[in-house]
Amino acid sequence: MSSPLEIVPVLPVVVAGTAEEGVAIARALVAGGLPAIELTLRTPAALDAIRAIADEVPEILVGAGTITRPGHAKLAADAGAQFLVSPGTTGSLLHALQDSGLPFLPGVATVSEVLAALEAGVTDLKFFPAEASGGAAFLTAVAGPVPTARFCPTGGITAATAPAYLALPNVGCVGGSWLTPADAVASGDWDRISMLAAEAAALVR
Ligand code: 3PG
């Protein structure tokens, strides 16, 4: 597959309480025109949800997010994850991501971390936490001295602020959880999630 940065303008960052919930969310995202999902390893059901989505919703590209320990990479790959995302990067985490053989976006928040990733041969990065770390202004400033790095900014981004990020030449997509509001998930309002996905899918890079 190509880089996770190139698949959708908005990468939905999702927390699933159960595998069934993950599948329902994945179906709602596809119905709205967003065929990719970052399922975060933040609940005991996360790996089961990844496995169920990979089995039951083959039209979506399912990735594993919140990879915070080296061991997570293999667990996620074995569950069927097709790409991996980490909120930050350590040396051992980066090795585990590389060893997985899957496309991945390691998290960075400083210029030194961007340079370390480039030294390791990695150009496609998650900028996290985007809003707290300088937002679009940070990415604009980085584009001058480090033009080869490309980003998926995530963290505090909304439907209103996404377009400013997507207009930047070093941004491939933005990530966010605003497509799956907790109350919509709790009440099973999958139509609302499809509507939010459709709005996000229409954003131009
Ligand atoms: C992530 O893991 O990428 C973030 O928690 C998503 O950030 P958001 O919830 O502010 O969109």
PDB file of N, CA and C and ligand atoms in Angstrom, residues 13 38 40 42 65-66 85 87 126 128 154-158 175-178, ligand 1:
ATOM      1  N   VAL A  13      -9.439   8.778  14.083  1.00  0.00           N
ATOM      2  CA  VAL A  13      -8.788   8.151  15.241  1.00  0.00           C
ATOM      3  C   VAL A  13      -9.901   7.656  16.156  1.00  0.00           C
ATOM      4  N   GLU A  38      -7.956   4.527  12.048  1.00  0.00           N
ATOM      5  CA  GLU A  38      -6.883   4.243  13.008  1.00  0.00           C
ATOM      6  C   GLU A  38      -7.556   3.804  14.295  1.00  0.00           C
ATOM      7  N   THR A  40      -7.346   2.732  17.924  1.00  0.00           N
ATOM      8  CA  THR A  40      -6.306   2.927  18.937  1.00  0.00           C
ATOM      9  C   THR A  40      -6.267   1.773  19.936  1.00  0.00           C
ATOM     10  N   ARG A  42      -6.310   1.424  22.995  1.00  0.00           N
ATOM     11  CA  ARG A  42      -6.582   2.076  24.282  1.00  0.00           C
ATOM     12  C   ARG A  42      -7.639   1.356  25.088  1.00  0.00           C
ATOM     13  N   GLY A  65      -3.495   2.367  16.110  1.00  0.00           N
ATOM     14  CA  GLY A  65      -2.901   3.579  16.677  1.00  0.00           C
ATOM     15  C   GLY A  65      -2.536   3.371  18.134  1.00  0.00           C
ATOM     16  N   THR A  66      -1.932   4.415  18.715  1.00  0.00           N
ATOM     17  CA  THR A  66      -1.485   4.354  20.104  1.00  0.00           C
ATOM     18  C   THR A  66      -0.535   3.171  20.317  1.00  0.00           C
ATOM     19  N   VAL A  85       0.493   3.408  13.794  1.00  0.00           N
ATOM     20  CA  VAL A  85       0.698   4.820  14.138  1.00  0.00           C
ATOM     21  C   VAL A  85       1.104   4.897  15.605  1.00  0.00           C
ATOM     22  N   PRO A  87       2.160   7.673  18.895  1.00  0.00           N
ATOM     23  CA  PRO A  87       2.062   9.092  19.271  1.00  0.00           C
ATOM     24  C   PRO A  87       3.425   9.752  19.459  1.00  0.00           C
ATOM     25  N   LYS A 126       3.664  11.344  12.054  1.00  0.00           N
ATOM     26  CA  LYS A 126       2.507  11.918  12.732  1.00  0.00           C
ATOM     27  C   LYS A 126       3.012  13.078  13.574  1.00  0.00           C
ATOM     28  N   PHE A 128       2.237  15.080  16.596  1.00  0.00           N
ATOM     29  CA  PHE A 128       1.340  14.931  17.739  1.00  0.00           C
ATOM     30  C   PHE A 128       1.996  15.428  19.015  1.00  0.00           C
ATOM     31  N   THR A 154      -2.170  15.548  14.211  1.00  0.00           N
ATOM     32  CA  THR A 154      -3.280  14.958  14.972  1.00  0.00           C
ATOM     33  C   THR A 154      -3.207  15.472  16.399  1.00  0.00           C
ATOM     34  N   GLY A 155      -4.367  15.695  16.977  1.00  0.00           N
ATOM     35  CA  GLY A 155      -4.405  16.133  18.374  1.00  0.00           C
ATOM     36  C   GLY A 155      -4.997  17.518  18.469  1.00  0.00           C
ATOM     37  N   GLY A 156      -6.283  17.571  18.820  1.00  0.00           N
ATOM     38  CA  GLY A 156      -6.956  18.857  18.973  1.00  0.00           C
ATOM     39  C   GLY A 156      -7.480  19.454  17.678  1.00  0.00           C
ATOM     40  N   ILE A 157      -7.422  18.703  16.590  1.00  0.00           N
ATOM     41  CA  ILE A 157      -7.890  19.220  15.298  1.00  0.00           C
ATOM     42  C   ILE A 157      -9.395  18.962  15.169  1.00  0.00           C
ATOM     43  N   THR A 158     -10.089  19.896  14.529  1.00  0.00           N
ATOM     44  CA  THR A 158     -11.541  19.798  14.358  1.00  0.00           C
ATOM     45  C   THR A 158     -11.884  19.980  12.884  1.00  0.00           C
ATOM     46  N   GLY A 175      -5.329  13.818  11.286  1.00  0.00           N
ATOM     47  CA  GLY A 175      -6.014  12.792  12.055  1.00  0.00           C
ATOM     48  C   GLY A 175      -6.899  13.430  13.101  1.00  0.00           C
ATOM     49  N   GLY A 176      -7.945  12.712  13.511  1.00  0.00           N
ATOM     50  CA  GLY A 176      -8.774  13.275  14.563  1.00  0.00           C
ATOM     51  C   GLY A 176      -9.874  12.350  15.004  1.00  0.00           C
ATOM     52  N   SER A 177     -10.325  12.620  16.217  1.00  0.00           N
ATOM     53  CA  SER A 177     -11.398  11.799  16.787  1.00  0.00           C
ATOM     54  C   SER A 177     -12.751  12.490  16.676  1.00  0.00           C
ATOM     55  N   TRP A 178     -12.786  13.663  16.014  1.00  0.00           N
ATOM     56  CA  TRP A 178     -14.057  14.383  15.995  1.00  0.00           C
ATOM     57  C   TRP A 178     -15.134  13.678  15.148  1.00  0.00           C
TER      58      TRP A 178
HETATM   59  C1  3PG B   1      -4.517  10.500  18.814  1.00  0.00           C
HETATM   60  O1  3PG B   1      -4.284   9.494  19.454  1.00  0.00           O
HETATM   61  O2  3PG B   1      -4.087  10.653  17.663  1.00  0.00           O
HETATM   62  C2  3PG B   1      -5.282  11.603  19.460  1.00  0.00           C
HETATM   63  O3  3PG B   1      -5.796  11.224  20.699  1.00  0.00           O
HETATM   64  C3  3PG B   1      -6.349  12.149  18.602  1.00  0.00           C
HETATM   65  O4  3PG B   1      -6.482  13.464  18.990  1.00  0.00           O
HETATM   66  P1  3PG B   1      -7.909  14.140  19.128  1.00  0.00           P
HETATM   67  O5  3PG B   1      -8.728  13.225  20.010  1.00  0.00           O
HETATM   68  O6  3PG B   1      -7.644  15.469  19.777  1.00  0.00           O
HETATM   69  O7  3PG B   1      -8.492  14.262  17.743  1.00  0.00           O
END
